[in-house]
Amino acid sequence: MKRKSLYPALIRQKINAWVPYTLLISFFITNTIAAQKIEQFSGQWQLQKIEFKKKVAQNSEASEGKLIDIFKTALYDQLSEGQKLNVDELERTNAEAELLLDKFFQTTIEFKDSGAFYNTSRNPDKSLSGEYLLDKKKLHMEWETAEKNSFKVKKNSNSELVVKDLKLKITYYYLKTITR
């Protein structure tokens, strides 16, 4: 009978001996996958179009008005019924839409392996930089202005990046122009 009672203790002892190795292996696998995603993410990306509730606007000179309309619509959608009737809120929304246009219209975003990003605008005075964190299927960005954005990564391939703003629900479509 003593032998039977020893088996569970021996089994536990053998399992406990393998736990550190298993944890170490899973840590390396997770880090390798994360590093591959960051490498795939790194490089320069050109915004091609944005989409909000089936409204699509290309990122071109001809579509600048459509882009601003999508930004205004998404921001307006965030307002409460009372705010939608307030003229000051509507003016603030329009001003914020202009800032979004400056941030995204005809810009290139370069993601570095170091966790830094550079948003180069067609207007050099409006270019920004910041830090990013790629967390599983989410991209968190903190701009140098201390503004923060979180995006859901919908697609990340070697040539295309599709992210959706978690707050405004706008989807951004990027194409890779230069790899590291």
Coordinates of C-alpha atoms in Angstrom, one line a residue:
M1 CA 0.0 0.0 0.0
K2 CA 2.9 2.3 0.7
R3 CA 3.9 2.0 -2.9
K4 CA 0.6 3.2 -4.2
S5 CA 0.8 6.3 -2.1
L6 CA 4.3 7.0 -3.4
Y7 CA 3.3 7.2 -7.0
P8 CA 1.3 10.4 -6.8
A9 CA 4.2 12.1 -4.8
L10 CA 6.7 10.9 -7.5
I11 CA 4.5 12.1 -10.3
R12 CA 4.1 15.5 -8.6
Q13 CA 7.8 15.7 -8.1
K14 CA 8.5 15.0 -11.8
I15 CA 5.9 17.5 -12.9
N16 CA 7.2 20.1 -10.6
A17 CA 10.7 19.5 -12.0
W18 CA 9.4 20.3 -15.5
V19 CA 7.4 23.4 -14.7
P20 CA 10.3 25.8 -14.8
Y21 CA 11.4 24.4 -18.2
T22 CA 7.8 24.6 -19.5
L23 CA 7.5 28.2 -18.4
L24 CA 10.8 29.1 -19.9
I25 CA 10.0 27.5 -23.2
S26 CA 6.6 29.2 -23.4
F27 CA 8.2 32.6 -22.5
F28 CA 10.7 32.2 -25.4
I29 CA 7.9 31.2 -27.8
T30 CA 5.8 34.2 -26.7
N31 CA 8.7 36.6 -27.1
T32 CA 9.6 35.2 -30.5
I33 CA 6.0 35.6 -31.7
A34 CA 5.9 39.2 -30.3
A35 CA 9.2 40.0 -31.9
Q36 CA 8.0 38.7 -35.3
K37 CA 4.9 40.9 -35.0
I38 CA 6.9 44.0 -34.2
E39 CA 9.3 43.3 -37.0
Q40 CA 6.4 42.8 -39.4
F41 CA 4.9 46.1 -38.0
S42 CA 8.2 48.1 -38.3
G43 CA 8.7 50.3 -41.4
Q44 CA 7.0 53.1 -43.1
W45 CA 3.2 53.0 -43.8
Q46 CA 1.2 55.3 -46.0
L47 CA -2.4 55.9 -45.2
Q48 CA -4.5 54.9 -48.2
K49 CA -8.1 55.4 -46.9
I50 CA -10.3 55.6 -43.9
E51 CA -13.8 54.1 -43.3
F52 CA -16.6 54.8 -40.9
K53 CA -20.0 53.1 -41.0
K54 CA -19.6 52.1 -44.7
K55 CA -18.4 55.6 -45.7
V56 CA -15.0 55.4 -47.3
A57 CA -12.7 58.2 -48.2
Q58 CA -9.4 57.9 -50.1
N59 CA -6.4 59.7 -48.7
S60 CA -5.9 62.1 -51.7
E61 CA -6.2 65.8 -52.5
A62 CA -9.5 65.2 -54.2
S63 CA -11.0 63.5 -51.2
E64 CA -9.8 65.9 -48.5
G65 CA -13.4 67.1 -48.0
K66 CA -14.7 63.5 -47.6
L67 CA -12.0 62.8 -45.0
I68 CA -13.0 65.8 -42.9
D69 CA -16.6 64.8 -43.2
I70 CA -15.9 61.3 -41.9
F71 CA -13.9 62.7 -38.9
K72 CA -16.8 65.1 -38.1
T73 CA -19.3 62.3 -38.4
A74 CA -17.4 60.0 -36.1
L75 CA -16.8 62.8 -33.5
Y76 CA -20.5 63.9 -33.8
D77 CA -21.5 60.2 -33.2
Q78 CA -19.7 60.4 -29.8
L79 CA -21.7 63.3 -28.5
S80 CA -24.8 62.9 -26.3
E81 CA -28.2 64.3 -27.5
G82 CA -27.7 67.4 -25.4
Q83 CA -24.2 68.0 -26.7
K84 CA -25.5 67.7 -30.3
L85 CA -27.7 70.7 -29.7
N86 CA -25.0 72.8 -28.1
V87 CA -23.3 75.2 -30.6
D88 CA -20.0 75.3 -28.6
E89 CA -19.8 71.5 -28.7
L90 CA -20.3 71.4 -32.4
E91 CA -17.6 74.0 -32.9
R92 CA -15.3 72.0 -30.7
T93 CA -16.1 68.9 -32.7
N94 CA -15.3 70.7 -36.0
A95 CA -12.0 71.9 -34.6
E96 CA -11.1 68.4 -33.4
A97 CA -11.9 67.1 -36.8
E98 CA -9.5 69.6 -38.3
L99 CA -6.8 68.3 -35.9
L100 CA -7.5 64.7 -37.0
L101 CA -7.2 65.8 -40.6
D102 CA -3.8 67.4 -39.9
K103 CA -2.7 64.2 -38.1
F104 CA -3.7 61.7 -40.7
F105 CA -4.1 63.5 -44.1
Q106 CA -1.3 62.5 -46.5
T107 CA 1.0 61.4 -43.8
T108 CA 3.5 58.5 -43.4
I109 CA 3.9 56.7 -40.1
E110 CA 7.2 55.0 -39.5
F111 CA 7.2 52.4 -36.7
K112 CA 10.6 51.6 -35.3
D113 CA 11.6 48.4 -33.5
S114 CA 12.5 50.6 -30.5
G115 CA 8.8 51.4 -29.8
A116 CA 9.0 54.9 -31.3
F117 CA 6.9 56.1 -34.2
Y118 CA 7.2 59.2 -36.4
N119 CA 4.2 60.7 -38.2
T120 CA 5.5 62.7 -41.1
S121 CA 2.9 65.1 -42.4
R122 CA 2.8 66.8 -45.8
N123 CA 3.1 70.0 -43.6
P124 CA 6.5 69.6 -41.8
D125 CA 5.3 71.9 -39.0
K126 CA 2.5 69.4 -38.1
S127 CA 4.7 66.3 -38.0
L128 CA 4.5 64.4 -34.7
S129 CA 6.2 61.5 -33.0
G130 CA 5.6 59.3 -30.0
E131 CA 5.8 55.9 -28.6
Y132 CA 3.8 52.8 -29.4
L133 CA 3.1 49.4 -27.8
L134 CA 1.8 46.4 -29.7
D135 CA -0.2 44.3 -27.3
K136 CA -1.5 41.1 -28.9
K137 CA -4.2 42.6 -31.3
K138 CA -4.1 46.2 -30.0
L139 CA -1.9 49.1 -30.9
H140 CA -1.5 51.8 -28.2
M141 CA 0.0 55.1 -29.3
E142 CA 1.0 58.0 -27.1
W143 CA 1.8 61.1 -29.2
E144 CA 4.4 63.7 -28.1
T145 CA 1.4 65.9 -27.2
A146 CA 0.5 63.3 -24.5
E147 CA -2.6 62.4 -26.5
K148 CA -3.3 58.7 -26.4
N149 CA -5.0 56.5 -29.0
S150 CA -5.8 52.8 -28.9
F151 CA -6.5 50.8 -32.1
K152 CA -7.6 47.2 -32.7
V153 CA -5.3 45.6 -35.2
K154 CA -7.6 44.0 -37.8
K155 CA -4.9 43.0 -40.3
N156 CA -1.1 43.1 -40.2
S157 CA 0.7 41.6 -43.2
N158 CA 4.0 42.4 -44.8
S159 CA 2.3 45.0 -47.1
E160 CA -1.0 46.0 -45.4
L161 CA -2.0 47.3 -42.0
V162 CA -5.6 47.8 -41.0
V163 CA -6.4 49.3 -37.6
K164 CA -9.6 50.5 -36.0
D165 CA -9.8 53.4 -33.6
L166 CA -11.4 51.9 -30.4
K167 CA -12.9 55.3 -29.4
L168 CA -14.1 56.8 -32.7
K169 CA -14.7 53.5 -34.6
I170 CA -12.8 54.8 -37.7
T171 CA -10.9 52.1 -39.6
Y172 CA -7.5 53.2 -41.1
Y173 CA -6.0 51.3 -44.1
Y174 CA -2.2 51.6 -44.5
L175 CA 0.1 50.2 -47.2
K176 CA 3.8 49.6 -46.4
T177 CA 6.1 51.8 -48.5
I178 CA 9.5 51.0 -47.0
T179 CA 10.6 48.1 -44.8
R180 CA 13.3 48.5 -42.2

